[in-house]
Coordinates of C-alpha atoms and ligand atoms in Angstrom, one line a residue:
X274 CA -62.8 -6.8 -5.2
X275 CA -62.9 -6.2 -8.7
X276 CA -61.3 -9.1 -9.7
X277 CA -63.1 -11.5 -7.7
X278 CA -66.0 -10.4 -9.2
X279 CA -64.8 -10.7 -12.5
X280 CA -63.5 -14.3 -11.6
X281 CA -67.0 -14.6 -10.4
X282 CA -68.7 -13.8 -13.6
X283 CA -66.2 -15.9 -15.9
X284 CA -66.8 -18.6 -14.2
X285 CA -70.5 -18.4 -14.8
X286 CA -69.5 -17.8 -18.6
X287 CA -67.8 -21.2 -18.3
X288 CA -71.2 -22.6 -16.6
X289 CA -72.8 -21.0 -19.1
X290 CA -70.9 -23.1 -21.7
X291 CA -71.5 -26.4 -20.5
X292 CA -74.9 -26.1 -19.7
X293 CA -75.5 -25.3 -22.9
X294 CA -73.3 -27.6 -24.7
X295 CA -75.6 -30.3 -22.8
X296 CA -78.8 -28.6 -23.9
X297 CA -77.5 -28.7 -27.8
X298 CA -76.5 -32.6 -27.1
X299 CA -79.9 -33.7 -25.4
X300 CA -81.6 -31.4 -28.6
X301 CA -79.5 -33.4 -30.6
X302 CA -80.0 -36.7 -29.2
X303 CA -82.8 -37.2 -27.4
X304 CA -85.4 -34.7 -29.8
X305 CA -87.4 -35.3 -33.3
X306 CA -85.6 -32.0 -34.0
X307 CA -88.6 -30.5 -35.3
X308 CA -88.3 -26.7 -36.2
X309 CA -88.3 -25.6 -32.1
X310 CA -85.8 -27.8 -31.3
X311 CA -83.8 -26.8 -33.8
X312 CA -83.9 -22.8 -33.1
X313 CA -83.6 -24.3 -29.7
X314 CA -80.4 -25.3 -30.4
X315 CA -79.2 -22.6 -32.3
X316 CA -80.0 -20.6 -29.5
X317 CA -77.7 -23.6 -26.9
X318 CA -74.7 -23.0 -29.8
X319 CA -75.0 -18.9 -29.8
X320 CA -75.0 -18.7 -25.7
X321 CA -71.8 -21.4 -25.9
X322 CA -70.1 -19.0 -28.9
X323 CA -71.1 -15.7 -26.5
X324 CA -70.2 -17.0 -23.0
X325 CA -66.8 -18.7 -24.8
X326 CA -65.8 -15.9 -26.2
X327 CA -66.1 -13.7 -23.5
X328 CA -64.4 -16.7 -20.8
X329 CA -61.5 -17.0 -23.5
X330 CA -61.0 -13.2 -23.8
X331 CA -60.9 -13.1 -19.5
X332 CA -58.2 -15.4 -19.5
X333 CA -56.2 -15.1 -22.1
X334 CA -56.4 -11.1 -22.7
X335 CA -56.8 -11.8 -26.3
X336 CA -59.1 -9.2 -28.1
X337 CA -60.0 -11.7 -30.5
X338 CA -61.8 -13.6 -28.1
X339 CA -63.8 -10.5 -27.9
X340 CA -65.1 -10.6 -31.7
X341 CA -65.8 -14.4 -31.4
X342 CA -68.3 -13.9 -28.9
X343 CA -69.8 -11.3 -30.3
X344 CA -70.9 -13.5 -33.3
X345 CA -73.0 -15.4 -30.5
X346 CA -74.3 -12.2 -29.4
X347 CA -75.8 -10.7 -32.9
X348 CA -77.3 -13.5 -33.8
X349 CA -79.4 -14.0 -30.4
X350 CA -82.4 -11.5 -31.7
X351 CA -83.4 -13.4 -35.1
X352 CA -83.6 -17.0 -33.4
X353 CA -85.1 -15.8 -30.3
X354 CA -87.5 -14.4 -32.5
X355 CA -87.6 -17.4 -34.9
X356 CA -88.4 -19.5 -31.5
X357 CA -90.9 -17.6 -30.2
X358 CA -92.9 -17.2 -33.6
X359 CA -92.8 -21.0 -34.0
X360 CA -94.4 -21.5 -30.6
X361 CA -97.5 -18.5 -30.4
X362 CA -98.0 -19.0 -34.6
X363 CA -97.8 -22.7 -35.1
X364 CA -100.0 -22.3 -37.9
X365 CA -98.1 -20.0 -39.7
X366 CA -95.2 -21.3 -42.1
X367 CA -93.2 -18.8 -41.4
X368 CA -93.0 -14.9 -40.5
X369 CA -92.6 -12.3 -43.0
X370 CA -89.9 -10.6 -40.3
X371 CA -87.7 -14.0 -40.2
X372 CA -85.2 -13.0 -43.2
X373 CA -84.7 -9.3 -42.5
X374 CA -84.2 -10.4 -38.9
X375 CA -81.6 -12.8 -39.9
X376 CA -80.1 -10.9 -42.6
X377 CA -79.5 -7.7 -39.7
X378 CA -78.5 -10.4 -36.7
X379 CA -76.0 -12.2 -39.8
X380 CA -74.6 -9.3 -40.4
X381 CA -74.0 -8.0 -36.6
X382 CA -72.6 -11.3 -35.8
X383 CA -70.3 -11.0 -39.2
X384 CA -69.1 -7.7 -38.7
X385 CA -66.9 -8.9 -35.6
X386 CA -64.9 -11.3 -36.7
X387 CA -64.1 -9.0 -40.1
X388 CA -63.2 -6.8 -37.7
X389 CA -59.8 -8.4 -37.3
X390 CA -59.4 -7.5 -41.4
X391 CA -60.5 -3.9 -41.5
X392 CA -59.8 -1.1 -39.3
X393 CA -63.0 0.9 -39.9
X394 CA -65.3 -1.8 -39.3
X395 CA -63.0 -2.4 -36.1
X396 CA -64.0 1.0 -35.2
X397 CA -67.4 0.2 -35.3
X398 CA -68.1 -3.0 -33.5
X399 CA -65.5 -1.4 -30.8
X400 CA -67.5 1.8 -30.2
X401 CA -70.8 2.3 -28.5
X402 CA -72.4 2.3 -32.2
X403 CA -72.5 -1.7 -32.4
X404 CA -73.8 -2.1 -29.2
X405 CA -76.6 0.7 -30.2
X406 CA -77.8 -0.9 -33.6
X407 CA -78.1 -4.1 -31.6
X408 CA -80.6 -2.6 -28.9
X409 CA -82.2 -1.2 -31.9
X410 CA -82.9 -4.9 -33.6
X411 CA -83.1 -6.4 -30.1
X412 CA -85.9 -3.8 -28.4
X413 CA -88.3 -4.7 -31.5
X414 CA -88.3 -8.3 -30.9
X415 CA -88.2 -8.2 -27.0
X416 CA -91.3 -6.2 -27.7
X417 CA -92.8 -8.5 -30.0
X418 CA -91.9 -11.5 -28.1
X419 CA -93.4 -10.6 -24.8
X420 CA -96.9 -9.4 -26.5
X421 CA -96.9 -12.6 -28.4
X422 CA -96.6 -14.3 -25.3
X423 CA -98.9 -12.8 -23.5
X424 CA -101.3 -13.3 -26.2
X425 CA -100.8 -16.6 -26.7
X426 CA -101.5 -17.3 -23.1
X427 CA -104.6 -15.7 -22.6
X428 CA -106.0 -17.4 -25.4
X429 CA -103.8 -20.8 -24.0
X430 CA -105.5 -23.7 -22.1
X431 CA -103.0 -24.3 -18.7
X432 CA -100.7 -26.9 -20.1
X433 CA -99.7 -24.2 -22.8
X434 CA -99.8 -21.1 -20.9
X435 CA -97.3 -23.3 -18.4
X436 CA -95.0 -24.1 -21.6
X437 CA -95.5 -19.9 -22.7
X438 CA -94.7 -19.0 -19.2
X439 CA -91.0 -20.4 -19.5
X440 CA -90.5 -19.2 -22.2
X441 CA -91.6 -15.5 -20.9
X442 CA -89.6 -15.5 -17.9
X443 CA -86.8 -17.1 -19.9
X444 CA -87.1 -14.2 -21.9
X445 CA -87.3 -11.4 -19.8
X446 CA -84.2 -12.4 -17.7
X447 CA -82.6 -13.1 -20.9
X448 CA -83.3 -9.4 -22.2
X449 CA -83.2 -7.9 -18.9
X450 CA -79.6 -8.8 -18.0
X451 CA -78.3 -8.9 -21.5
X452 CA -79.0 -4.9 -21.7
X453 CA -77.0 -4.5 -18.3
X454 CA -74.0 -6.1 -20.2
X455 CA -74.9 -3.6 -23.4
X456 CA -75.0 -0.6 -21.6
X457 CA -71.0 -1.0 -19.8
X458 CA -69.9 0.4 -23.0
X459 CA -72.0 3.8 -22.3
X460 CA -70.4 3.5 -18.8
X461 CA -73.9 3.8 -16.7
X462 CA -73.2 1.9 -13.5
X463 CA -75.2 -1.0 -13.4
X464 CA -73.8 -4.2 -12.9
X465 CA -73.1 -6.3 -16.0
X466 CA -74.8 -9.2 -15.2
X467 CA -75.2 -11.1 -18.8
X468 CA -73.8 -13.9 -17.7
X469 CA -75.8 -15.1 -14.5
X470 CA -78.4 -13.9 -16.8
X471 CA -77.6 -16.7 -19.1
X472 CA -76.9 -19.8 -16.7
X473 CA -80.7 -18.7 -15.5
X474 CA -82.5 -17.8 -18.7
X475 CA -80.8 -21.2 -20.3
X476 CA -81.7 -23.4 -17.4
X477 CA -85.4 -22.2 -17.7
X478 CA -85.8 -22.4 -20.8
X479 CA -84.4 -26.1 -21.1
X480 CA -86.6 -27.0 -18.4
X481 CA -89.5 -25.6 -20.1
X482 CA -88.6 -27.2 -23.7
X483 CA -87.8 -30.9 -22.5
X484 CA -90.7 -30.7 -19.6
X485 CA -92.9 -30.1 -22.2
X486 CA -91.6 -32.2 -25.3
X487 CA -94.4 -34.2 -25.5
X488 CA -96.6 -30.9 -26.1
X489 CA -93.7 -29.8 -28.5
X490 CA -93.5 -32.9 -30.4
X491 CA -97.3 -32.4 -30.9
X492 CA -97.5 -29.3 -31.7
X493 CA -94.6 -30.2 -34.5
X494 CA -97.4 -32.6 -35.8
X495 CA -100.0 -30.6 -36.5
X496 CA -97.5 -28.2 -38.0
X497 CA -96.5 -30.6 -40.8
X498 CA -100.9 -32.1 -40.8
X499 CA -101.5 -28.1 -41.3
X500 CA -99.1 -28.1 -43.9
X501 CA -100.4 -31.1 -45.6
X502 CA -103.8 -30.4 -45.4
X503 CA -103.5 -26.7 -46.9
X504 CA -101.3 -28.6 -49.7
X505 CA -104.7 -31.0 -50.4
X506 CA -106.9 -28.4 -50.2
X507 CA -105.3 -26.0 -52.4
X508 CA -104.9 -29.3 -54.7
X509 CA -108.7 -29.8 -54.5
X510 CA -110.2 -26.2 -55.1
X511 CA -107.9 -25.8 -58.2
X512 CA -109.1 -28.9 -59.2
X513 CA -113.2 -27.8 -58.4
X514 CA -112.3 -24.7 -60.1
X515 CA -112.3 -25.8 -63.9
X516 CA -115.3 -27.8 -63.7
X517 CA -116.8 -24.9 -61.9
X518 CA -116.5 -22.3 -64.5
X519 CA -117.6 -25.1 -66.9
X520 CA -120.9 -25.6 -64.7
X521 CA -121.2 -21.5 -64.7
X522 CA -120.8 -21.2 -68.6
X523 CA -123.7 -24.1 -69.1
X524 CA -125.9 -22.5 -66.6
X525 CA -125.5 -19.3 -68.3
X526 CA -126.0 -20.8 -72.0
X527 CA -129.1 -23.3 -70.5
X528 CA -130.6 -20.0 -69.2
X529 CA -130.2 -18.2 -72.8
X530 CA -131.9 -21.3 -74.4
X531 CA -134.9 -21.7 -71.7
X532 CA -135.9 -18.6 -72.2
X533 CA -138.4 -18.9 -75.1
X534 CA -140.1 -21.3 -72.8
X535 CA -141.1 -18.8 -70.2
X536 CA -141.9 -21.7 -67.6
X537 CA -141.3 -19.7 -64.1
X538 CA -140.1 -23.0 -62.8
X539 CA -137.5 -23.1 -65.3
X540 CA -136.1 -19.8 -63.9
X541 CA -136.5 -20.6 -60.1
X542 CA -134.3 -23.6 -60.6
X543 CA -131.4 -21.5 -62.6
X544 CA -131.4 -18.7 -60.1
X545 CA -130.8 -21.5 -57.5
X546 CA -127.9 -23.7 -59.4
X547 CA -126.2 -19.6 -60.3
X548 CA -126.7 -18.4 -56.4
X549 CA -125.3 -22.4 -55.4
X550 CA -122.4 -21.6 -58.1
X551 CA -121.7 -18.7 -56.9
X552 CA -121.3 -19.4 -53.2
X553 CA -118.7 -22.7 -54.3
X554 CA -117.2 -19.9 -55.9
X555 CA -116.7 -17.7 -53.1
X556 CA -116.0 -20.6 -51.0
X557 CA -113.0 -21.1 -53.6
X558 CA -112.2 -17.6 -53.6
X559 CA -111.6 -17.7 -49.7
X560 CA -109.5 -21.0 -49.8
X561 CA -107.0 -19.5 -52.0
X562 CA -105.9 -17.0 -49.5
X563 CA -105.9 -19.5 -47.2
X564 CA -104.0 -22.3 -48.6
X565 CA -101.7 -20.1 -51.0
X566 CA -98.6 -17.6 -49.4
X567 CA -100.6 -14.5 -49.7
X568 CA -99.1 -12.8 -53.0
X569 CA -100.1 -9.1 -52.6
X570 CA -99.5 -6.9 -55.4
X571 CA -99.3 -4.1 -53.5
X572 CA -99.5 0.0 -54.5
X573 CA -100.2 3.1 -53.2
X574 CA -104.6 2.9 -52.9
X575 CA -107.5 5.0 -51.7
X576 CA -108.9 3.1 -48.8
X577 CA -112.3 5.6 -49.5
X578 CA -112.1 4.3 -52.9
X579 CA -112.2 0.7 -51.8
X580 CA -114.9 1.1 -49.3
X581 CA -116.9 2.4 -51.9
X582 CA -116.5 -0.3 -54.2
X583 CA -117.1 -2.7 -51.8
X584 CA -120.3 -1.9 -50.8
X585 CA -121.7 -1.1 -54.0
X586 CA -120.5 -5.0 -54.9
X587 CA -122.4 -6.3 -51.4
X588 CA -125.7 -4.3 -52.4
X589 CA -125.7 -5.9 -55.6
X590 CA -125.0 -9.2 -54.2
X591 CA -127.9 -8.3 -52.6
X592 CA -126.8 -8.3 -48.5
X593 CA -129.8 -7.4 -46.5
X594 CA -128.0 -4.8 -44.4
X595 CA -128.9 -1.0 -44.3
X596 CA -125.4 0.3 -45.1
X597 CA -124.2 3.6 -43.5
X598 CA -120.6 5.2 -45.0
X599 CA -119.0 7.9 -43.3
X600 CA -115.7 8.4 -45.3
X601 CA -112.8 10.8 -44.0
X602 CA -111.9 13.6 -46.3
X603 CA -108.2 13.7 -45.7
X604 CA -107.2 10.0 -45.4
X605 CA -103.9 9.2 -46.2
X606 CA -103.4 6.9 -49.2
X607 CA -101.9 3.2 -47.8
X608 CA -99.8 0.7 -49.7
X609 CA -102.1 -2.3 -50.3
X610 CA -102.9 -4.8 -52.7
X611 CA -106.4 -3.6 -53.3
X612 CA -108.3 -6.9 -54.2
X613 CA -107.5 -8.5 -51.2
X614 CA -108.7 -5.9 -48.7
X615 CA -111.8 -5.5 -50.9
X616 CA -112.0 -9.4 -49.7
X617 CA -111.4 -8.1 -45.9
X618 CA -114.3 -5.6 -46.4
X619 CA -116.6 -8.3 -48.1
X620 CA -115.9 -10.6 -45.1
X621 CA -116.6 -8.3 -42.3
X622 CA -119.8 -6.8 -44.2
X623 CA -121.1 -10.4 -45.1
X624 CA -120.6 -11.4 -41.2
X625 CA -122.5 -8.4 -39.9
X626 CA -125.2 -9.1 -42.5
X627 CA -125.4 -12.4 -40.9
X628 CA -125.2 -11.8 -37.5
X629 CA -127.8 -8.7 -37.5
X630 CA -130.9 -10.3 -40.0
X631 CA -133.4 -7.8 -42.0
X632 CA -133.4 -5.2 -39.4
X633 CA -129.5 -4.7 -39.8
X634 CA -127.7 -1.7 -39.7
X635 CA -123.8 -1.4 -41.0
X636 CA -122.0 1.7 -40.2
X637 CA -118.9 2.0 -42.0
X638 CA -116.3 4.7 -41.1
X639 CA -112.6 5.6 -42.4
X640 CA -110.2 7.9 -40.2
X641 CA -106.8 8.8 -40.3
X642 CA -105.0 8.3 -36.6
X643 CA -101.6 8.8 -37.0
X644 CA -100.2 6.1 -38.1
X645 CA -103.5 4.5 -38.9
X646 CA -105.6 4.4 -42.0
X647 CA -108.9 3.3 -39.4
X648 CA -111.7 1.4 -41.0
X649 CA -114.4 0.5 -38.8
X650 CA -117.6 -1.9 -39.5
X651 CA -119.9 -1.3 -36.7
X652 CA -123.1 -3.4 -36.7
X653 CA -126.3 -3.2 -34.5
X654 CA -126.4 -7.4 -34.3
X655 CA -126.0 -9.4 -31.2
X656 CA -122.6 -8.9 -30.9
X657 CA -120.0 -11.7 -29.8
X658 CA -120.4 -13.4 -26.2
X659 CA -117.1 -12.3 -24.5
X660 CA -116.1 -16.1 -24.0
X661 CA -115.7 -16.5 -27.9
X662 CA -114.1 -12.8 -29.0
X663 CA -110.3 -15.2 -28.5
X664 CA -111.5 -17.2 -30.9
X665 CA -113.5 -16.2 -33.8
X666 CA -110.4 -15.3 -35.5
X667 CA -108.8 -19.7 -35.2
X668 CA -108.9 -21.2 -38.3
X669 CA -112.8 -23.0 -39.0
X670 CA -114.0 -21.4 -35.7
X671 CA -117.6 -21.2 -36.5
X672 CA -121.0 -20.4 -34.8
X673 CA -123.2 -20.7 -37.5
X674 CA -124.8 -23.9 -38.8
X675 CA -123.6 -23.5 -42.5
X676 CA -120.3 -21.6 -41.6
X677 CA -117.2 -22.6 -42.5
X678 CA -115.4 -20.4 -40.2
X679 CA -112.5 -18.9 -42.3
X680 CA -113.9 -15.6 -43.2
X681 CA -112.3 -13.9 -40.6
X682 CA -109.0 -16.0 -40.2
X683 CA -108.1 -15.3 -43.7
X684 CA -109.4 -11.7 -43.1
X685 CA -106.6 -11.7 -40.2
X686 CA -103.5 -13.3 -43.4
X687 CA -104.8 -10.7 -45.2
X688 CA -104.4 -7.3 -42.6
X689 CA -101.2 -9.3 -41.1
X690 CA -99.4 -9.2 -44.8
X691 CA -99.7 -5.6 -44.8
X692 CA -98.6 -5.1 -41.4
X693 CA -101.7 -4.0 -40.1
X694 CA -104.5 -4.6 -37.2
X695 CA -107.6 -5.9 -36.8
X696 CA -109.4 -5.3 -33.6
X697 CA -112.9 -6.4 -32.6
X698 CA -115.0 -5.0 -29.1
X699 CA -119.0 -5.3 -28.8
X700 CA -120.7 -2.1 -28.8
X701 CA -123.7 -0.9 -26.0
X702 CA -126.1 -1.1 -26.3
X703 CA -125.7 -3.9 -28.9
X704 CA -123.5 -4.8 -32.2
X705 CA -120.1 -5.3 -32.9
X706 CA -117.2 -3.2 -34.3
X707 CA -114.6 -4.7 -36.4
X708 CA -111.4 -1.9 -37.2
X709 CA -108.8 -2.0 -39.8
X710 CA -105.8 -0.9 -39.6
X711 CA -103.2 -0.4 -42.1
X712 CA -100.0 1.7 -41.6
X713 CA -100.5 5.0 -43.7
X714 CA -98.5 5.4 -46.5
X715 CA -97.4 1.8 -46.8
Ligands
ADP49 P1 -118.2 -17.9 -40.6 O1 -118.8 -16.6 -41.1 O2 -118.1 -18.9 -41.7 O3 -118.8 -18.4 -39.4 P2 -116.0 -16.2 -39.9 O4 -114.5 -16.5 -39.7 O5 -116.3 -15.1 -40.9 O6 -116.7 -17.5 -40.3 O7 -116.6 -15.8 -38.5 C1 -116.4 -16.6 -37.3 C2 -117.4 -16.3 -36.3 O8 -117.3 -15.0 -35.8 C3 -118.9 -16.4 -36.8 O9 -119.4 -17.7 -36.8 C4 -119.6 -15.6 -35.7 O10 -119.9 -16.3 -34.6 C5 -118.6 -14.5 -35.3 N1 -118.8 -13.2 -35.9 C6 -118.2 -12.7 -37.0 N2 -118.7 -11.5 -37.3 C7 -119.6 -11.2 -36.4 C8 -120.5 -10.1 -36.2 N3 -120.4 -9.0 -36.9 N4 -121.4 -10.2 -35.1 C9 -121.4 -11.3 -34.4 N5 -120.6 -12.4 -34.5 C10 -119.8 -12.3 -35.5

């Protein structure tokens, strides 16, 4: 019995194979290979490297065959992850996670075959420690992977949430069987079913990339447009930004040599070209972190200290918003790079400003909840209609007439490159609440 089912499940290694040798041909011959075809079939040529390994080892009893596959194996988590992150954050270059996740799957995958070498490191990829480091990179990104999914299709119009769906189910088989293979070694009886578990999750998800390559090849496009058009734009506000400060130090020398005049007109018109200045500025100031690689110099702040500055900055830029601080007395210190979450602050307090008129009221509050450095802006404005709270985060997603919509998308860079939160709900009777959070300590 034994042995049939182990002829059973080497054979579906062997299936497992040449399906996915002719996934990695079609992606090689019949796709643009844009950047998810090609972790697409990276994924085909790890499943081929696993499932070989592991049909080779059946037959020919060869331990060796055993390390080859597990170089398959390790390096599943990082391009799983790399596929995923392409498809629910097309606009995003690229994850801060990718390289440590590649560097830990590399070195998995590499420590098998230099098993054959050295003794010790033998040792380790055959006991139970290998297969326990690998749940350890694996459980993160499973994690990861399904939120993002799920994220990404609530937010999804149906052709997309179809596409997502594959990939979901594909995923959760993938995992789901892949652990039953894992946890042999730990000698739980559970079936090991990694193979079937392959032939299925590679079927799907083959089916799902070249059913929808038309979305895929578009979705490649506005990639690279993305990328070009953040390359222009940066181009265009460094290039604003000279004459700007020029403009600024005129205004500010024409306003020195009006003054003996003391016309009232004269001063109405320079308070209007410094305010118009001033907003081009900001408007500059807000591109930067949006068309740049955040650069965060980051260090060990007091979030208190921040909040503090920050509103005494937007009551002298005169923000008509009653302001309300409520600042924890033992709040951890975070790791930040303090300019840029002063910008985070700015944003959320210049939205709620907007959104409430004269008669707003601001409540800002810091708390520590473990892990969390919390800061929340609670305002008494209208709130957000629930149809829009998905969205008011998208890149340009505006609802005001002179909006540009990226306050809050570069608000969202900003939290993301500390490895924080940011969370919005409406508040009852009336008003919104924006929260912060950044991990505690860095
Ligand atoms: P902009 O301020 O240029 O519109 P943002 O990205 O900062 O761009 O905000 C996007 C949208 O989110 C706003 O147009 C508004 O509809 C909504 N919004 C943001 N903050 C609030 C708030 N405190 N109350 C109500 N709506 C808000």
């Amino acid at each position: 019995m034994k042995q049939f089912i182990l002829s059973i499940d080497s054979s579906l290694a062997l299936i497992a194979v040449l399906i996915n040798i002719v996934f990695a041909l079609l992606v090689l011959f019949r796709t643009s290979m844009t950047i998810v075809y090609r972790t697409f079939f990276f994924i085909c040529l790890s499943t081929v490297i696993w499932n070989l390994g592991d049909f080779m080892g059946y037959y020919t009893a060869k331990r060796s065959w055993f390390y080859f596959s597990l170089i398959g194996t390790g390096m599943i988590p990082a391009l799983m992850f790399h596929f995923i992150s392409t498809l629910v954050r097309p606009e995003q270059k690229s994850s801060f996670w990718l390289v440590p996740l590649y560097v830990l799957s590399g070195l998995l995958a590499m420590s098998s075959p230099l098993a054959l070498f050295d003794a010790g490191i033998q040792k380790f990829v055959e006991s139970f420690v290998w297969n326990v480091c690998y749940l350890f990179l694996l459980a993160p990104v499973f994690l990861w992977a399904i939120v993002g999914l799920v994220k990404a299709g609530q937010k999804a119009g149906d052709e997309e949430k179809n596409r997502l769906r594959y990939v979901l189910i594909a995923t959760l088989i993938g995992v789901f069987t892949g652990v039953t293979d894992l946890v042999q070694v730990l000698k739980i009886p559970v079936p090991s079913l990694g193979h079937l578990g392959t032939v299925v999750y590679s079927a799907i998800l083959a089916i799902g990339v070249f059913k929808h390559r038309t979305a895929y090849d578009i979705l490649a496009q506005t990639r690279l447009k993305l990328e070009a058009l953040s390359d222009m734009a940066a181009g265009i506000a460094h290039e604003i930004r000279n004459p700007l400060s020029s403009i600024k130090g005129a205004t500010r020398l024409l306003s020195h040599e009006l003054k003996n005049f003391d016309n009232p007109k004269h001063q109405e018109y320079l308070g209007i070209m410094t305010e118009e200045i001033e907003r081009l500025n900001n408007i500059l100031i807000n591109f930067q972190y949006f068309t740049k690689p955040i650069r965060m110099e980051k260090e060990l702040i007091s979030v208190n200290d921040v909040v503090q500055k920050t509103v005494k900055l937007a009551e002298s830029d005169t923000l008509d918003i009653g302001m309300r601080v409520d600042l924890s007395g033992d709040l951890p210190l975070v790791q930040a790079d303090a300019s840029s979450i002063k910008q985070v602050f700015l944003n959320l307090i210049k939205n709620a400003a907007e959104a409430c008129g004269p008669e707003g009221e601001l409540a800002i509050k810091t708390e520590y909840s473990c892990p969390w450095v919390k800061i929340s802006f609670s305002d008494n404005g209208p709130g957000i209609p629930a149809e829009l709270l998905n969205h008011i985060f998208e890149p340009f997603f505006t609802t005001k007439a002179t909006g540009m919509g990226v306050g809050l998308a570069i608000s969202r860079r900003i939290v993301d490159a500390h490895n924080g939160r940011i969370e919005v709900r409406n508040l009852l009777p009336k008003g919104a609440e924006f929260s912060i959070l950044l991990p505690a300590g860095g």
